mmCIF file of N, CA, C and O in Angstrom:
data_model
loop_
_atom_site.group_PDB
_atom_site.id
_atom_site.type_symbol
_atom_site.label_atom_id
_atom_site.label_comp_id
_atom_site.label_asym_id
_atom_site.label_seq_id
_atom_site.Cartn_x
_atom_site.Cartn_y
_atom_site.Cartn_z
ATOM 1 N N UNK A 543 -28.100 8.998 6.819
ATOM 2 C CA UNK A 543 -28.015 7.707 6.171
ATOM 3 C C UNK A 543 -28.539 7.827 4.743
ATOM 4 O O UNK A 543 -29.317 8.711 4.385
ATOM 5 N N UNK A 544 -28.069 6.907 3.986
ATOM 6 C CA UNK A 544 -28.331 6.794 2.184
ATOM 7 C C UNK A 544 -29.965 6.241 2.276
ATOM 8 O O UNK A 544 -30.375 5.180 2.745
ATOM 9 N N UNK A 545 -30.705 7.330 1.670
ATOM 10 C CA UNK A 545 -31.926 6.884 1.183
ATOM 11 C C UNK A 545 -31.962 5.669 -0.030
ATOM 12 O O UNK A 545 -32.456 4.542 -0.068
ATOM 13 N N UNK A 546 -31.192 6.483 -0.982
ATOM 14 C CA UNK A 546 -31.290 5.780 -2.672
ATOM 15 C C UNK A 546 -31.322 4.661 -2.691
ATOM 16 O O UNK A 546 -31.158 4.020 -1.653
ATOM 17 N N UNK A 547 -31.496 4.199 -3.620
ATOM 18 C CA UNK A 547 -30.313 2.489 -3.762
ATOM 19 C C UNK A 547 -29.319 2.559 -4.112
ATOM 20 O O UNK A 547 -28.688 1.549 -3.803
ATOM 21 N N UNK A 548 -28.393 3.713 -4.987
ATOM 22 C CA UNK A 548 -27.485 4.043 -5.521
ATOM 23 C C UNK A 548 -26.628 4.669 -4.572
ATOM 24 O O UNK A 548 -25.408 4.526 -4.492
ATOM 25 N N UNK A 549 -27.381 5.392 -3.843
ATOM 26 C CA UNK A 549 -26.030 5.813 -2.547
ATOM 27 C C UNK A 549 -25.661 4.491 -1.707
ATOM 28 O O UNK A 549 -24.576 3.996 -1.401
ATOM 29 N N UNK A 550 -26.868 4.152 -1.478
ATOM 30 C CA UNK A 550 -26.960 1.921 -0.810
ATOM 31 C C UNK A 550 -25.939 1.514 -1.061
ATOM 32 O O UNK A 550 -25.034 1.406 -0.234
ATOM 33 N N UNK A 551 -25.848 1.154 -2.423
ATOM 34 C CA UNK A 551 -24.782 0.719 -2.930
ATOM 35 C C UNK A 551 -23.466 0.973 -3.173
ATOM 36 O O UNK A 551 -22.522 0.255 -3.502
ATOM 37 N N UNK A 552 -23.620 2.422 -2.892
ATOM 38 C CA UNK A 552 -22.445 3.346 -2.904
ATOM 39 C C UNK A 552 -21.574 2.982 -1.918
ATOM 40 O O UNK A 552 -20.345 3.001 -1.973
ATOM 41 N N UNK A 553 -22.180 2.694 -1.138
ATOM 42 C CA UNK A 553 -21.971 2.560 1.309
ATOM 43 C C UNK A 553 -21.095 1.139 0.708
ATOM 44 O O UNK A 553 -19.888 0.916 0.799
ATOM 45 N N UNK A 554 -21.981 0.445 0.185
ATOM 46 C CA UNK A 554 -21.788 -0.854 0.141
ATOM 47 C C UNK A 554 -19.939 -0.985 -0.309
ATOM 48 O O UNK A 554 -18.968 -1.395 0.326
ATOM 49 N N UNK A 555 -20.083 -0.490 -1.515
ATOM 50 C CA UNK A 555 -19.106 -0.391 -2.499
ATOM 51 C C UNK A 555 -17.545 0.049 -1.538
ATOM 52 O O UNK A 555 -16.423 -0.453 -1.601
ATOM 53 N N UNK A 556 -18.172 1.376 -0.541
ATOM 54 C CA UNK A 556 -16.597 2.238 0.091
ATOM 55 C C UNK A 556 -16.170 1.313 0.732
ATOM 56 O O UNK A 556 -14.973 1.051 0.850
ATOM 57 N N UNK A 557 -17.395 0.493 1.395
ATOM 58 C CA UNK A 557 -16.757 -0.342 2.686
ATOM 59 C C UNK A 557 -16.222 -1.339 2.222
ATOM 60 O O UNK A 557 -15.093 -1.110 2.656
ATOM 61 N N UNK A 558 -16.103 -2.425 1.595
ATOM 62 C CA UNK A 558 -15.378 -3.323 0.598
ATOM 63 C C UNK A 558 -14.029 -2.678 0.607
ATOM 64 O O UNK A 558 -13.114 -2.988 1.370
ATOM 65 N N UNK A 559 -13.977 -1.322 -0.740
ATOM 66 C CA UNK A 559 -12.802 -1.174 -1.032
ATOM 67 C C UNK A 559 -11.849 -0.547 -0.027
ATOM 68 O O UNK A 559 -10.641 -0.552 -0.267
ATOM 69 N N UNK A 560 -12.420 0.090 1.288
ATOM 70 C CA UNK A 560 -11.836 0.290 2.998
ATOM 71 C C UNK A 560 -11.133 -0.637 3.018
ATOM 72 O O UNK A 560 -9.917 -0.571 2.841
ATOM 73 N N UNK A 561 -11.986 -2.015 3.311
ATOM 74 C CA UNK A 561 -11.557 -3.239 3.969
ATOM 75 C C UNK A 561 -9.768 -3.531 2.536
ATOM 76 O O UNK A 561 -8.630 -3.618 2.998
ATOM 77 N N UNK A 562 -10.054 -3.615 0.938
ATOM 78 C CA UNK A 562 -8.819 -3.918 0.656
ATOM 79 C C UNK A 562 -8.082 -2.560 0.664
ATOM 80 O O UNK A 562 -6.959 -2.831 1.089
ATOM 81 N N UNK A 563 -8.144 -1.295 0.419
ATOM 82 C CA UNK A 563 -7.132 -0.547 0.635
ATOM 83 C C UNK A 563 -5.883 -0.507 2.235
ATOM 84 O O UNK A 563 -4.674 -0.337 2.389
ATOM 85 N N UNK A 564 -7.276 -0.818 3.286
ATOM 86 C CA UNK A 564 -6.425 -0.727 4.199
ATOM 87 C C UNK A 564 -4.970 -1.872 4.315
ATOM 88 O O UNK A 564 -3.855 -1.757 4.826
ATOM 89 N N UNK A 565 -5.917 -3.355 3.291
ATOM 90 C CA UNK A 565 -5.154 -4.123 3.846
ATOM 91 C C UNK A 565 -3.322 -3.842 3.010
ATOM 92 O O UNK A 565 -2.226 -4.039 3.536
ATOM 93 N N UNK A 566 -3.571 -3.444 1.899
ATOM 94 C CA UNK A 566 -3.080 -2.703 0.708
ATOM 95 C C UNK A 566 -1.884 -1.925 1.558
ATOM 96 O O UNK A 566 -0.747 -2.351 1.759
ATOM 97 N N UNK A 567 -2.333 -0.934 1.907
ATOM 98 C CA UNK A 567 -1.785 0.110 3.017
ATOM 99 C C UNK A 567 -0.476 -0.767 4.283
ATOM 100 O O UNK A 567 0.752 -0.678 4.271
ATOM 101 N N UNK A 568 -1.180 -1.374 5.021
ATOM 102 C CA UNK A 568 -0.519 -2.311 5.542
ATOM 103 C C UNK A 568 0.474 -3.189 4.929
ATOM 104 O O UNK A 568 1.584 -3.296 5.450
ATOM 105 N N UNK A 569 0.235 -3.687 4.101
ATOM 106 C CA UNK A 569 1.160 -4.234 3.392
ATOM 107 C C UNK A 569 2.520 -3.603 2.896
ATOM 108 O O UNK A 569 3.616 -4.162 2.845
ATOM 109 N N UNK A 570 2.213 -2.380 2.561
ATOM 110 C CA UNK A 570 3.137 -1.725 2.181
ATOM 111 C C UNK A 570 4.083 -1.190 3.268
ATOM 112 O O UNK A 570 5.313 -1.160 3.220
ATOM 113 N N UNK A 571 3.169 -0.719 4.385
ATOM 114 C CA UNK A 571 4.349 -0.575 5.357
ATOM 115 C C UNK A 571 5.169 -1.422 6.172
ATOM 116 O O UNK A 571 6.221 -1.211 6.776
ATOM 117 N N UNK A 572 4.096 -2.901 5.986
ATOM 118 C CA UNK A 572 5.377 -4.256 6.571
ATOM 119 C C UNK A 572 6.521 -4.126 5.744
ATOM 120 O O UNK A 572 7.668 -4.277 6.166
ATOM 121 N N UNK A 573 6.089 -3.720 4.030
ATOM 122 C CA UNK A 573 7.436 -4.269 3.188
ATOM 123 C C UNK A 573 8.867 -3.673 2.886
ATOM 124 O O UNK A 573 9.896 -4.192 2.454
ATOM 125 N N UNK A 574 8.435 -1.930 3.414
ATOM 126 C CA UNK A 574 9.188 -0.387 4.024
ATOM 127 C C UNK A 574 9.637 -1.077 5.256
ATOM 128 O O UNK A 574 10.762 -1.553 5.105
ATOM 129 N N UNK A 575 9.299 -1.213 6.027
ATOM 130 C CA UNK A 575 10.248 -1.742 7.518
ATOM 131 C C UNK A 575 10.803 -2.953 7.308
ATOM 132 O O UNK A 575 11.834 -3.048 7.976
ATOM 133 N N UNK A 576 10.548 -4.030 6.603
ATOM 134 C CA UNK A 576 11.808 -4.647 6.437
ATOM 135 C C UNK A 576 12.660 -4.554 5.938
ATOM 136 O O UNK A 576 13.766 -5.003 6.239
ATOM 137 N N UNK A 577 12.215 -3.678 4.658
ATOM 138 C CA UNK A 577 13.423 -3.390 3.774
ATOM 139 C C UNK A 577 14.709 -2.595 4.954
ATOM 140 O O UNK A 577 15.688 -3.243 5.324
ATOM 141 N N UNK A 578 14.448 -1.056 5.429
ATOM 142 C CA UNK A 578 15.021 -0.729 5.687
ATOM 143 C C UNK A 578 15.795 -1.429 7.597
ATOM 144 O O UNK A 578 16.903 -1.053 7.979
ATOM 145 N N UNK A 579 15.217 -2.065 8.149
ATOM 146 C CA UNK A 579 15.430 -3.314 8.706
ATOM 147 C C UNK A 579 17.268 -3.635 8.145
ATOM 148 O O UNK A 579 18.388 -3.370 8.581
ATOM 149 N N UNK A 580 16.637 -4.395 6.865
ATOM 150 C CA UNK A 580 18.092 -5.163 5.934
ATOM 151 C C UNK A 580 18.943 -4.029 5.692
ATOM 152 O O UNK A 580 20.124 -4.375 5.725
ATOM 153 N N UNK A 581 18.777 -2.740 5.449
ATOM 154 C CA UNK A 581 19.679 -2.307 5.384
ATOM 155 C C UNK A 581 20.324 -1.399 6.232
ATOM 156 O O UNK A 581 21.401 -0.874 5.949
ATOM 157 N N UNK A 582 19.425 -1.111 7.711
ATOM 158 C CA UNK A 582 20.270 -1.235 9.030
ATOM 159 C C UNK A 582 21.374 -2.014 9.597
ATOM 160 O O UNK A 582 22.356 -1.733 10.284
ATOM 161 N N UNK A 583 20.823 -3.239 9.012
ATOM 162 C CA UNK A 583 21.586 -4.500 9.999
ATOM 163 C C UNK A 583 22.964 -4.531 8.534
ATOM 164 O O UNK A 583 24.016 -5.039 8.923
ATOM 165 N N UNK A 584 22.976 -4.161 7.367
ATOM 166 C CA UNK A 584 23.956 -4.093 6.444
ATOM 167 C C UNK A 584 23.865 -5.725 5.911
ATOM 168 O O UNK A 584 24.898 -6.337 5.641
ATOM 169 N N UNK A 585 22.794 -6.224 5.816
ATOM 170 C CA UNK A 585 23.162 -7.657 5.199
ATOM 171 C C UNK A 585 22.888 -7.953 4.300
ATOM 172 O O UNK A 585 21.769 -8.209 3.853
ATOM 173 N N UNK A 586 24.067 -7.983 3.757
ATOM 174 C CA UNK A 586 24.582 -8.133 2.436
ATOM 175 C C UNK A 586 23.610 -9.185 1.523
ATOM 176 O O UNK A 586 23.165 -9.054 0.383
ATOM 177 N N UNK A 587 23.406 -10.811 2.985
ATOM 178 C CA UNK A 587 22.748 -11.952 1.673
ATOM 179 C C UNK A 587 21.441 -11.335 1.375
ATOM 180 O O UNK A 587 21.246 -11.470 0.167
ATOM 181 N N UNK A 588 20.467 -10.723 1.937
ATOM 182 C CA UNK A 588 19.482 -10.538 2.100
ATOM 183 C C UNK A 588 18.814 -8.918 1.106
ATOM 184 O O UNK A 588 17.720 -8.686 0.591
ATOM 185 N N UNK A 589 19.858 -8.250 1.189
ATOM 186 C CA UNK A 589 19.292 -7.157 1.518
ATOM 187 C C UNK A 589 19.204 -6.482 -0.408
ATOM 188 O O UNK A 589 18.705 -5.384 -0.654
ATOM 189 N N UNK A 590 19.554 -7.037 -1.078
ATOM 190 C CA UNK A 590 19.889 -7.034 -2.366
ATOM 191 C C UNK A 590 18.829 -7.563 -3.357
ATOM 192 O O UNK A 590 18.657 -7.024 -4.451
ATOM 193 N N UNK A 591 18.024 -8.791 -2.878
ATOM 194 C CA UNK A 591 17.380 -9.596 -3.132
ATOM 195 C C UNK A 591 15.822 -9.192 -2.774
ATOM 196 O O UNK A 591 14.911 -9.552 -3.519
ATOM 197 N N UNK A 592 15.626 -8.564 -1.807
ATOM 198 C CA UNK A 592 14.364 -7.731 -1.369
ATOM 199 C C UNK A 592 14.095 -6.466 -2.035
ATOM 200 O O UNK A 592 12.920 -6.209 -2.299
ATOM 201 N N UNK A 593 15.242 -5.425 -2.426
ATOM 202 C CA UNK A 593 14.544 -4.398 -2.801
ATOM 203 C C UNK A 593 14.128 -4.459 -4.354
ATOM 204 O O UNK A 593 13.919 -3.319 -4.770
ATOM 205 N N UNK A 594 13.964 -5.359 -5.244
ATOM 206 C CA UNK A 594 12.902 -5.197 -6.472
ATOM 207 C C UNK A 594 11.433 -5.744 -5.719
ATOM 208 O O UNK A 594 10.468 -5.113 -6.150
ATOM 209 N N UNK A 595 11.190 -6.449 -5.020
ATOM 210 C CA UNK A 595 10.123 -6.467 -4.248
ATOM 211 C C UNK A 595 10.005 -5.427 -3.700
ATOM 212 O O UNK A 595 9.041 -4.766 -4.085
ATOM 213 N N UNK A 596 10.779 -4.880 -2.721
ATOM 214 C CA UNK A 596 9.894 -3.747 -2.214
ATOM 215 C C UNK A 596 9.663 -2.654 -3.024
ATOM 216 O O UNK A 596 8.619 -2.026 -2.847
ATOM 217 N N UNK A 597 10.515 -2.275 -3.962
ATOM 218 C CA UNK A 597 10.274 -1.190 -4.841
ATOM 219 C C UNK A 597 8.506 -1.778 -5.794
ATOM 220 O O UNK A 597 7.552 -1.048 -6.064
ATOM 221 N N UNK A 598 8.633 -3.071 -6.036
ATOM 222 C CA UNK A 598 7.025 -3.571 -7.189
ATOM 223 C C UNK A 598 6.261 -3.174 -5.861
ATOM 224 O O UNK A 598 5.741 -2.173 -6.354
ATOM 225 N N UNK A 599 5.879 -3.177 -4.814
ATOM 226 C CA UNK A 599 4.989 -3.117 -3.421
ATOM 227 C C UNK A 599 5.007 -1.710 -3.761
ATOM 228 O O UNK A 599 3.957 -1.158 -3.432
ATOM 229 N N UNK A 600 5.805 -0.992 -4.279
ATOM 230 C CA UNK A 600 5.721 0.556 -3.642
ATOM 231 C C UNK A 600 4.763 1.476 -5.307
ATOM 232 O O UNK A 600 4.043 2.448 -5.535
ATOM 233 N N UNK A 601 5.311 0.521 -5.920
ATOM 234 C CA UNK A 601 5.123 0.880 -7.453
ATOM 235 C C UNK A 601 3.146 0.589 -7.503
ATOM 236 O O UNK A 601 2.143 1.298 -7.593
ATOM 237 N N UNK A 602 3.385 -0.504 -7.412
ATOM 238 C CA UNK A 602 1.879 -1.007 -7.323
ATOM 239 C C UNK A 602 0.746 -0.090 -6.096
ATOM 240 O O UNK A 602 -0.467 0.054 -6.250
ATOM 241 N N UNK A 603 1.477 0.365 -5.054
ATOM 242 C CA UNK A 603 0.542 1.454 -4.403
ATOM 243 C C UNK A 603 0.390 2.277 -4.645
ATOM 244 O O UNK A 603 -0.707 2.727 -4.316
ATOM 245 N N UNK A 604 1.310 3.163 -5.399
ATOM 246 C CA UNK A 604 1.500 4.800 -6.397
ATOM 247 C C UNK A 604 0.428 4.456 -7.581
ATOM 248 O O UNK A 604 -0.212 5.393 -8.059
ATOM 249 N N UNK A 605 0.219 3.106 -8.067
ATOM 250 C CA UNK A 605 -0.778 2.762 -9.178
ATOM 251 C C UNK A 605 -2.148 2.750 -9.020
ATOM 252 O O UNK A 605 -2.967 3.138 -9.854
ATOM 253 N N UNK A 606 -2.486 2.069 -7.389
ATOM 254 C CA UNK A 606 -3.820 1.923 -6.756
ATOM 255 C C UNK A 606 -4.540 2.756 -6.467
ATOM 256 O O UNK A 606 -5.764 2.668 -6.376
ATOM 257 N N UNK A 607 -3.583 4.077 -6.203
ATOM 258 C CA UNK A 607 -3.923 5.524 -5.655
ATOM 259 C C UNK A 607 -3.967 5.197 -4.115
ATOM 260 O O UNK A 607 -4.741 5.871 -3.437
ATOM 261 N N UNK A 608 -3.117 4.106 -3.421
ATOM 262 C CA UNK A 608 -2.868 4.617 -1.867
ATOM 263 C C UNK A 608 -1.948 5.474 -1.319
ATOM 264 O O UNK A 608 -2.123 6.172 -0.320
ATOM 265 N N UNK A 609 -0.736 5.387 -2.155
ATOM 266 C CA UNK A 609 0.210 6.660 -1.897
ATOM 267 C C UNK A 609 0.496 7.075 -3.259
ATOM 268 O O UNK A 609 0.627 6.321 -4.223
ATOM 269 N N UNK A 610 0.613 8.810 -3.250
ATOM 270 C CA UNK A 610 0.764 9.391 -3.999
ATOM 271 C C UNK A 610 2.164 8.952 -5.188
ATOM 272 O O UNK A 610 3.078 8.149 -4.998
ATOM 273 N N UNK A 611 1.886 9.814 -6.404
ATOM 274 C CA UNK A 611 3.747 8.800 -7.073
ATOM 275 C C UNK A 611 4.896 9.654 -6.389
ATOM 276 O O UNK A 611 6.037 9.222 -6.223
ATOM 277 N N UNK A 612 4.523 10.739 -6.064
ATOM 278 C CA UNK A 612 6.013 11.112 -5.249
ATOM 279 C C UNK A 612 6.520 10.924 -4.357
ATOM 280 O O UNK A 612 7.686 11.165 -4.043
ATOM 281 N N UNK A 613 5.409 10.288 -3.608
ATOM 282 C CA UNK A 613 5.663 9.793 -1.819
ATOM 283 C C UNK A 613 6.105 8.503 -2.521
ATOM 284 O O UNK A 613 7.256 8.360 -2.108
ATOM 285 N N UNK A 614 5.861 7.565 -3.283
ATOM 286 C CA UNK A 614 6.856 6.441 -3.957
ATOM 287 C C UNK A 614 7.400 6.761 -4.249
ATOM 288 O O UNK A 614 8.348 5.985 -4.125
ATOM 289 N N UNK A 615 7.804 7.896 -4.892
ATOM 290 C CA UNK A 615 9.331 8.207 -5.497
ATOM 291 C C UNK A 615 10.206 8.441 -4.197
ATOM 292 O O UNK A 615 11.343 7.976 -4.111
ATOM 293 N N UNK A 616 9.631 9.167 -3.214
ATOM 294 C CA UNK A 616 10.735 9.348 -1.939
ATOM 295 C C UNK A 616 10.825 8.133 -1.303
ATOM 296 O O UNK A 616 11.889 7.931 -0.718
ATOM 297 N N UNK A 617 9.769 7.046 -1.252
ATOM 298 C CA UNK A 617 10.329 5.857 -0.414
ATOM 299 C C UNK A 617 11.237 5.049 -1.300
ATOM 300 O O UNK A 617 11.975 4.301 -0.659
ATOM 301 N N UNK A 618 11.344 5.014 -2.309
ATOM 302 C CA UNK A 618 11.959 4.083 -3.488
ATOM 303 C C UNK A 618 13.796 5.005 -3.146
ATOM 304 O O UNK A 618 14.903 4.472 -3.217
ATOM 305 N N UNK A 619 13.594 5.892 -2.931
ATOM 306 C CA UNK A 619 15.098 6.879 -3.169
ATOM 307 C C UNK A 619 15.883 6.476 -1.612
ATOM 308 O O UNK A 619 17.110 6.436 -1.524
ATOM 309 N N UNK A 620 15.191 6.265 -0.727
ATOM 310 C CA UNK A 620 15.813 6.216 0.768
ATOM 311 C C UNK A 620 16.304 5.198 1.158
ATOM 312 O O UNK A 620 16.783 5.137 2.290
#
């Protein structure tokens, strides 16, 4: 366990940014399964209209440092 106050705070600090990366993380993979969802099912009204959203979701996690930029570059390409 952290003696310091600075490691203290350190603990303090990972567990916070745990709690939003994970939620971060999650997010991104609801917005990957629907996308490709819409373009299983081929629908047309839908499916056109979602991917600049899912591509900003994918962009914005390659930025956060939850997935790497090439693992966004391969989900953005598929």
């Amino acid at each position: 366990m952290a003696n310091h106050f600075s490691a203290l705070k350190r603990v303090r600090q990972e567990e916070r940014r745990t709690v939003i990366n994970r939620a971060r993380k999650s997010r991104l993979r609801h917005q990957i399964r629907a996308m490709r969802r819409l373009l299983e099912q081929k629908d047309a009204g839908r499916g056109p209209g979602s991917a600049p959203q899912t591509f900003s979701i994918i962009d914005r996690a390659a930025r956060w440092g939850i997935v790497k930029k090439n693992t966004a570059a391969r989900y953005k390409s598929v």
